[in-house]
Amino acid sequence: MHDIRLIREKPAVFDIAMARRGLEPQAQRLIALDARRRQAVSRLQEAETERNARSREIGKAKVRGDEGRFKALSAKMAALKSEMERLTEEVRTAEEVLNQHLAALPNCPADDVPKGEDENDNEEIRCWGEPREFDFRADDHVAVGGRLGLDFERAAALSGARFAVLQGLLARLERALGQFMLDLQINKHGYREISVPYLVRDEAVFGTGQLPKFADDLFRTGDGRWLIPTAEVPLTNLVRDFIHAEDNFPVRMTALTACFRSEAGAAGRDTRGLIRMHQFQKVELVSITTPDQSEEELERMTRCAEDVLRRLELPYRVMKLCAGDMGFSARRTYDLEVWMPGQNTYREISSCSTCGDFQARRMNARYRKGGGKAIDFLHTLNGSGLAVGRALVAILENHQQMDGSVRVPEALRPYMGGHGVIQP
RNA sequence: GGAGACGUGGCCGAGUGGUUGAAGGCGCUCCCCUGCUAAGGGAGUAUACCUCAAAAGGGUAUCGAGGGUUCGAAUCCCUUCGUCUCCGCCA
C-alpha cells in the first residue's frame, strides 16, 4: 500500500516508479481522489463539532428541566443530522475509492532495480558451480523420477493435472530435503522455526499483497478462507496490527509448509513434470526489520538461500530482477536459478525480496523508535529457502547417473537413513 | 453441531444514555527526596485523520469490528469476528 502523502508531495517520482512497472501515470488521479476525500472529511468534522456543541446545550436544558428550550434546540438538529448523513456517506465512498486505487498499485522498485519488461532484462549478479558435463545422455527429471517412483498418472486420477505422487525413497527424498533445509536455516542461519496455519482469512492475504488483484491465483475454501500460496502469508502477518518495540528486530522466521497455487494464468506452461504444481513444499524465510536494516537483510537472506544449493552441490546463478519481472509487493528481488540439465537451462528455485514498508502498511505493522514517541512502519522481506519440489527436480537431473540411479548429496544422507544412492 | 458467558488504554479493572480518551491500580518515563538498597512525593504516559507552509495550536474519530436507535451511546438494539464454559462429535 502506498502512502498518499508521499504521492501528494512527490507525484513525479511516483509516476516514474509506476512507469518502470509498465503503468500509466497515476498520481494526478490519486491526488484528485484524495482532495475529494479530505474535503469531505473536513466538512463532516465541522458538522460533528457543531453537533457536539449543540448536544451539550440540549443536555443542559434537559438537566435544568427547561422543556421549551429543549424542544426548540432538538428541532434545530434535524437539518444538521441529515446533512451529516450525506457527508458521512461521501467520506465513506471517497475513502473506499481512494483505497481501492491505492491497493491495486504495485510497490515502487528500488533505484538500483534494472529497467526492463520481463526475465530477459534481469541482471546476473553472480554464478556458482559449473554445469556438469555428462558422459551419457542426461534425462529430464520426469524420466529419471519415473524409474524411481514419481507418478503423475495416479496423481491425476486422484486430483487432476499438476499433482504428483512420490513413492519410496523419492517420497523420502522430498521429506529429507524439507528437513535438511529447515534445519540449516534454523541451526546455521538463526531463523526461528514457526508452525503456521495453511488456511488464512482475507486480511492476511491482503496484507502480503496477493489480494485484491491476484485472487485468481489462489485456492479458496468453501467457508471463505484461502489456502496459503506460500508461508510468506502467515509468517509475515504474524506482526500485523501491532506497535512493536524496536529492539525486537530483525526478526527471522522460517516454516516448512505446503503451498497451494491455482496457476490460473499458466495454462500450457510447464505442463511436464514437477516444476509447476498446484501443491508443493517450501521452506520459507521471512525477516521483519526496521527500515535501516532491510537492505542488508536482503543480501543476508539471499546468502542463506544460496547456502542450501551449495550444500546440495547444485550449480546456480543469482539474478537481480528487472522492474517488470518483480512481484507486486517487491521493492527489489533476487532470484536464485538452479541449473537444470534436463531442460538445459537455469530455472527459478528461490526468490528473495524486500518489500520495504509496502506490506507493513497493508498490515498496519509498526514499531516504536527507541522507546520514544516516534512510530514508523516496519520493513518485511521474504524468500524461499528453498522450494522443495524444484530442489527435488534439480537433484534428480544434476545427480543422475548412467545406470538410472541418483546420487544423494552428502549433506542429505543423514536425512535419508544413510542411503547414498536411490536405485531404480 | 447444541446451550450459555464475555470482549474497555501496555496490563489489571471501574463504568447501563449527557464535557468519559475514559475512575482506580499496576507497569513505564522524567523530576524531587533518601549515603546504597528498599520505601516515599510530584509530573507525564494511546492511535489515526483533518486543519496549519512548518512548529505551536485547534478539531474529529476510536471502549473487538460494522450497522441501527437517540438531540446525545463504552453504556440500548442488530449483525459479525474473537475468547471462554458446559454438552455432543472427533485427529
PDB file of N, CA and C (backbone and C1' of nucleotides) in Angstrom, chain A residues 5 37-38 42 45 48-49 51-52 55 58 62 77 201 366 368 375, chain B residues 18-19 46-51 59-61 67 70-72 81-82:
ATOM      1  N   ARG A   5       0.368  10.518   1.173  1.00  0.00           N
ATOM      2  CA  ARG A   5       1.048  11.798   1.442  1.00  0.00           C
ATOM      3  C   ARG A   5       2.329  11.931   0.621  1.00  0.00           C
ATOM      4  N   ARG A  37     -11.571  13.396  -0.874  1.00  0.00           N
ATOM      5  CA  ARG A  37     -11.709  12.740   0.419  1.00  0.00           C
ATOM      6  C   ARG A  37     -11.478  13.734   1.563  1.00  0.00           C
ATOM      7  N   ARG A  38     -10.384  14.489   1.435  1.00  0.00           N
ATOM      8  CA  ARG A  38     -10.066  15.394   2.534  1.00  0.00           C
ATOM      9  C   ARG A  38     -11.107  16.486   2.711  1.00  0.00           C
ATOM     10  N   SER A  42     -13.169  17.060   6.136  1.00  0.00           N
ATOM     11  CA  SER A  42     -13.206  18.362   6.802  1.00  0.00           C
ATOM     12  C   SER A  42     -14.633  18.821   7.060  1.00  0.00           C
ATOM     13  N   GLN A  45     -16.292  16.812   9.747  1.00  0.00           N
ATOM     14  CA  GLN A  45     -15.799  17.117  11.096  1.00  0.00           C
ATOM     15  C   GLN A  45     -16.348  18.443  11.606  1.00  0.00           C
ATOM     16  N   GLU A  48     -19.688  17.703  12.805  1.00  0.00           N
ATOM     17  CA  GLU A  48     -19.648  16.973  14.079  1.00  0.00           C
ATOM     18  C   GLU A  48     -19.346  17.911  15.248  1.00  0.00           C
ATOM     19  N   THR A  49     -18.451  18.859  15.001  1.00  0.00           N
ATOM     20  CA  THR A  49     -18.145  19.841  16.040  1.00  0.00           C
ATOM     21  C   THR A  49     -19.414  20.575  16.456  1.00  0.00           C
ATOM     22  N   ARG A  51     -22.508  19.589  16.040  1.00  0.00           N
ATOM     23  CA  ARG A  51     -23.436  18.670  16.706  1.00  0.00           C
ATOM     24  C   ARG A  51     -23.075  18.501  18.176  1.00  0.00           C
ATOM     25  N   ASN A  52     -21.781  18.300  18.430  1.00  0.00           N
ATOM     26  CA  ASN A  52     -21.346  18.100  19.808  1.00  0.00           C
ATOM     27  C   ASN A  52     -21.689  19.298  20.674  1.00  0.00           C
ATOM     28  N   SER A  55     -25.466  19.427  21.213  1.00  0.00           N
ATOM     29  CA  SER A  55     -25.913  18.350  22.102  1.00  0.00           C
ATOM     30  C   SER A  55     -25.673  18.708  23.549  1.00  0.00           C
ATOM     31  N   ILE A  58     -28.321  21.022  24.649  1.00  0.00           N
ATOM     32  CA  ILE A  58     -29.578  20.306  24.839  1.00  0.00           C
ATOM     33  C   ILE A  58     -29.549  19.537  26.149  1.00  0.00           C
ATOM     34  N   LYS A  62     -32.053  19.953  29.308  1.00  0.00           N
ATOM     35  CA  LYS A  62     -32.773  18.791  29.832  1.00  0.00           C
ATOM     36  C   LYS A  62     -32.562  18.670  31.340  1.00  0.00           C
ATOM     37  N   MET A  77     -31.850  20.399  15.290  1.00  0.00           N
ATOM     38  CA  MET A  77     -30.834  19.401  14.964  1.00  0.00           C
ATOM     39  C   MET A  77     -31.184  18.594  13.719  1.00  0.00           C
ATOM     40  N   ARG A 201      -7.408 -15.915   6.430  1.00  0.00           N
ATOM     41  CA  ARG A 201      -8.547 -15.072   6.051  1.00  0.00           C
ATOM     42  C   ARG A 201      -8.107 -13.961   5.099  1.00  0.00           C
ATOM     43  N   ARG A 366       3.803  -1.865  12.824  1.00  0.00           N
ATOM     44  CA  ARG A 366       4.647  -0.705  13.112  1.00  0.00           C
ATOM     45  C   ARG A 366       5.573  -0.982  14.284  1.00  0.00           C
ATOM     46  N   ARG A 368       7.968   1.228  17.522  1.00  0.00           N
ATOM     47  CA  ARG A 368       8.237   2.484  18.206  1.00  0.00           C
ATOM     48  C   ARG A 368       9.743   2.691  18.242  1.00  0.00           C
ATOM     49  N   ILE A 375       6.793   6.703  15.769  1.00  0.00           N
ATOM     50  CA  ILE A 375       6.334   5.396  15.306  1.00  0.00           C
ATOM     51  C   ILE A 375       6.536   5.333  13.802  1.00  0.00           C
TER      52      ILE A 375
ATOM     53  P     G B  18     -25.741   9.532  31.340  1.00  0.00           P
ATOM     54  O5'   G B  18     -25.230  10.245  30.012  1.00  0.00           O
ATOM     55  C5'   G B  18     -23.834  10.453  29.781  1.00  0.00           C
ATOM     56  C4'   G B  18     -23.623  11.902  29.314  1.00  0.00           C
ATOM     57  C3'   G B  18     -23.509  12.884  30.479  1.00  0.00           C
ATOM     58  O3'   G B  18     -22.174  13.381  30.497  1.00  0.00           O
ATOM     59  C1'   G B  18     -25.138  13.614  28.863  1.00  0.00           C
ATOM     60  P     U B  19     -20.803  13.085  30.537  1.00  0.00           P
ATOM     61  O5'   U B  19     -20.308  14.366  31.351  1.00  0.00           O
ATOM     62  C5'   U B  19     -20.321  15.632  30.739  1.00  0.00           C
ATOM     63  C4'   U B  19     -19.094  15.830  29.854  1.00  0.00           C
ATOM     64  C3'   U B  19     -17.747  15.886  30.570  1.00  0.00           C
ATOM     65  O3'   U B  19     -17.265  14.575  30.796  1.00  0.00           O
ATOM     66  C1'   U B  19     -17.882  17.600  28.909  1.00  0.00           C
ATOM     67  P     A B  46      -0.654   9.157  25.975  1.00  0.00           P
ATOM     68  O5'   A B  46      -0.645   8.334  24.597  1.00  0.00           O
ATOM     69  C5'   A B  46       0.110   7.141  24.546  1.00  0.00           C
ATOM     70  C4'   A B  46      -0.633   6.127  23.702  1.00  0.00           C
ATOM     71  C3'   A B  46      -0.757   6.513  22.237  1.00  0.00           C
ATOM     72  O3'   A B  46       0.395   6.112  21.536  1.00  0.00           O
ATOM     73  C1'   A B  46      -2.869   5.838  23.060  1.00  0.00           C
ATOM     74  P     U B  47       0.919   7.007  20.346  1.00  0.00           P
ATOM     75  O5'   U B  47      -0.116   6.652  19.191  1.00  0.00           O
ATOM     76  C5'   U B  47      -0.144   5.330  18.654  1.00  0.00           C
ATOM     77  C4'   U B  47      -1.364   5.150  17.804  1.00  0.00           C
ATOM     78  C3'   U B  47      -1.556   6.152  16.683  1.00  0.00           C
ATOM     79  O3'   U B  47      -0.742   5.857  15.561  1.00  0.00           O
ATOM     80  C1'   U B  47      -3.597   5.844  17.788  1.00  0.00           C
ATOM     81  P     A B  48      -0.339   7.014  14.550  1.00  0.00           P
ATOM     82  O5'   A B  48      -1.691   7.234  13.729  1.00  0.00           O
ATOM     83  C5'   A B  48      -2.177   6.201  12.902  1.00  0.00           C
ATOM     84  C4'   A B  48      -3.540   6.556  12.388  1.00  0.00           C
ATOM     85  C3'   A B  48      -3.636   7.904  11.678  1.00  0.00           C
ATOM     86  O3'   A B  48      -3.194   7.828  10.342  1.00  0.00           O
ATOM     87  C1'   A B  48      -5.408   7.693  13.203  1.00  0.00           C
ATOM     88  P     C B  49      -2.569   9.124   9.665  1.00  0.00           P
ATOM     89  O5'   C B  49      -3.853  10.017   9.374  1.00  0.00           O
ATOM     90  C5'   C B  49      -4.844   9.576   8.460  1.00  0.00           C
ATOM     91  C4'   C B  49      -6.098  10.378   8.644  1.00  0.00           C
ATOM     92  C3'   C B  49      -5.962  11.875   8.412  1.00  0.00           C
ATOM     93  O3'   C B  49      -5.990  12.192   7.039  1.00  0.00           O
ATOM     94  C1'   C B  49      -7.179  11.512  10.390  1.00  0.00           C
ATOM     95  P     C B  50      -5.289  13.532   6.518  1.00  0.00           P
ATOM     96  O5'   C B  50      -6.299  14.661   7.004  1.00  0.00           O
ATOM     97  C5'   C B  50      -7.600  14.752   6.439  1.00  0.00           C
ATOM     98  C4'   C B  50      -8.349  15.875   7.090  1.00  0.00           C
ATOM     99  C3'   C B  50      -7.653  17.224   7.070  1.00  0.00           C
ATOM    100  O3'   C B  50      -7.829  17.882   5.840  1.00  0.00           O
ATOM    101  C1'   C B  50      -8.475  16.815   9.236  1.00  0.00           C
ATOM    102  P     U B  51      -6.677  18.855   5.303  1.00  0.00           P
ATOM    103  O5'   U B  51      -6.709  20.052   6.342  1.00  0.00           O
ATOM    104  C5'   U B  51      -7.849  20.906   6.425  1.00  0.00           C
ATOM    105  C4'   U B  51      -7.652  21.910   7.527  1.00  0.00           C
ATOM    106  C3'   U B  51      -6.371  22.716   7.453  1.00  0.00           C
ATOM    107  O3'   U B  51      -6.518  23.801   6.564  1.00  0.00           O
ATOM    108  C1'   U B  51      -6.697  21.940   9.665  1.00  0.00           C
ATOM    109  P     G B  59     -10.294  22.121  20.387  1.00  0.00           P
ATOM    110  O5'   G B  59     -10.832  21.397  19.080  1.00  0.00           O
ATOM    111  C5'   G B  59     -11.827  22.024  18.274  1.00  0.00           C
ATOM    112  C4'   G B  59     -12.004  21.249  16.998  1.00  0.00           C
ATOM    113  C3'   G B  59     -12.432  19.797  17.159  1.00  0.00           C
ATOM    114  O3'   G B  59     -13.812  19.684  17.428  1.00  0.00           O
ATOM    115  C1'   G B  59     -10.713  19.942  15.545  1.00  0.00           C
ATOM    116  P     U B  60     -14.360  18.484  18.311  1.00  0.00           P
ATOM    117  O5'   U B  60     -14.242  17.264  17.290  1.00  0.00           O
ATOM    118  C5'   U B  60     -15.040  17.266  16.113  1.00  0.00           C
ATOM    119  C4'   U B  60     -14.691  16.068  15.263  1.00  0.00           C
ATOM    120  C3'   U B  60     -14.710  14.731  15.983  1.00  0.00           C
ATOM    121  O3'   U B  60     -16.029  14.231  16.153  1.00  0.00           O
ATOM    122  C1'   U B  60     -12.773  14.877  14.655  1.00  0.00           C
ATOM    123  P     A B  61     -16.329  13.231  17.372  1.00  0.00           P
ATOM    124  O5'   A B  61     -15.645  11.890  16.842  1.00  0.00           O
ATOM    125  C5'   A B  61     -16.138  11.265  15.670  1.00  0.00           C
ATOM    126  C4'   A B  61     -15.201  10.153  15.255  1.00  0.00           C
ATOM    127  C3'   A B  61     -14.990   9.076  16.299  1.00  0.00           C
ATOM    128  O3'   A B  61     -16.030   8.128  16.276  1.00  0.00           O
ATOM    129  C1'   A B  61     -12.905   9.741  15.407  1.00  0.00           C
ATOM    130  P     G B  67     -20.105   1.505   9.741  1.00  0.00           P
ATOM    131  O5'   G B  67     -21.595   1.022  10.023  1.00  0.00           O
ATOM    132  C5'   G B  67     -22.517   0.891   8.952  1.00  0.00           C
ATOM    133  C4'   G B  67     -23.773   0.208   9.418  1.00  0.00           C
ATOM    134  C3'   G B  67     -24.774   1.054  10.195  1.00  0.00           C
ATOM    135  O3'   G B  67     -25.519   1.936   9.372  1.00  0.00           O
ATOM    136  C1'   G B  67     -24.567  -1.046  11.230  1.00  0.00           C
ATOM    137  P     U B  70     -34.463   7.515  15.981  1.00  0.00           P
ATOM    138  O5'   U B  70     -33.795   8.232  17.231  1.00  0.00           O
ATOM    139  C5'   U B  70     -34.430   8.215  18.501  1.00  0.00           C
ATOM    140  C4'   U B  70     -33.523   8.825  19.535  1.00  0.00           C
ATOM    141  C3'   U B  70     -32.955  10.185  19.169  1.00  0.00           C
ATOM    142  O3'   U B  70     -33.889  11.228  19.417  1.00  0.00           O
ATOM    143  C1'   U B  70     -31.233   8.798  20.047  1.00  0.00           C
ATOM    144  P     C B  71     -34.018  12.382  18.336  1.00  0.00           P
ATOM    145  O5'   C B  71     -32.648  13.170  18.494  1.00  0.00           O
ATOM    146  C5'   C B  71     -32.272  14.168  17.539  1.00  0.00           C
ATOM    147  C4'   C B  71     -31.116  14.955  18.086  1.00  0.00           C
ATOM    148  C3'   C B  71     -29.976  14.133  18.636  1.00  0.00           C
ATOM    149  O3'   C B  71     -29.091  13.714  17.620  1.00  0.00           O
ATOM    150  C1'   C B  71     -30.542  15.804  20.199  1.00  0.00           C
ATOM    151  P     G B  72     -28.529  12.231  17.618  1.00  0.00           P
ATOM    152  O5'   G B  72     -27.630  12.218  18.933  1.00  0.00           O
ATOM    153  C5'   G B  72     -26.385  12.923  18.934  1.00  0.00           C
ATOM    154  C4'   G B  72     -25.767  12.868  20.300  1.00  0.00           C
ATOM    155  C3'   G B  72     -25.499  11.479  20.848  1.00  0.00           C
ATOM    156  O3'   G B  72     -24.295  10.945  20.334  1.00  0.00           O
ATOM    157  C1'   G B  72     -26.505  12.798  22.522  1.00  0.00           C
ATOM    158  P     C B  81     -18.788 -14.521  11.669  1.00  0.00           P
ATOM    159  O5'   C B  81     -17.464 -13.973  12.362  1.00  0.00           O
ATOM    160  C5'   C B  81     -16.385 -13.498  11.579  1.00  0.00           C
ATOM    161  C4'   C B  81     -15.351 -12.859  12.464  1.00  0.00           C
ATOM    162  C3'   C B  81     -14.824 -13.725  13.601  1.00  0.00           C
ATOM    163  O3'   C B  81     -13.834 -14.627  13.175  1.00  0.00           O
ATOM    164  C1'   C B  81     -15.345 -11.587  14.438  1.00  0.00           C
ATOM    165  P     G B  82     -13.660 -16.009  13.965  1.00  0.00           P
ATOM    166  O5'   G B  82     -13.107 -15.572  15.391  1.00  0.00           O
ATOM    167  C5'   G B  82     -11.793 -15.043  15.502  1.00  0.00           C
ATOM    168  C4'   G B  82     -11.587 -14.493  16.892  1.00  0.00           C
ATOM    169  C3'   G B  82     -11.735 -15.476  18.039  1.00  0.00           C
ATOM    170  O3'   G B  82     -10.582 -16.271  18.202  1.00  0.00           O
ATOM    171  C1'   G B  82     -12.854 -13.479  18.584  1.00  0.00           C
TER     172        G B  82
END
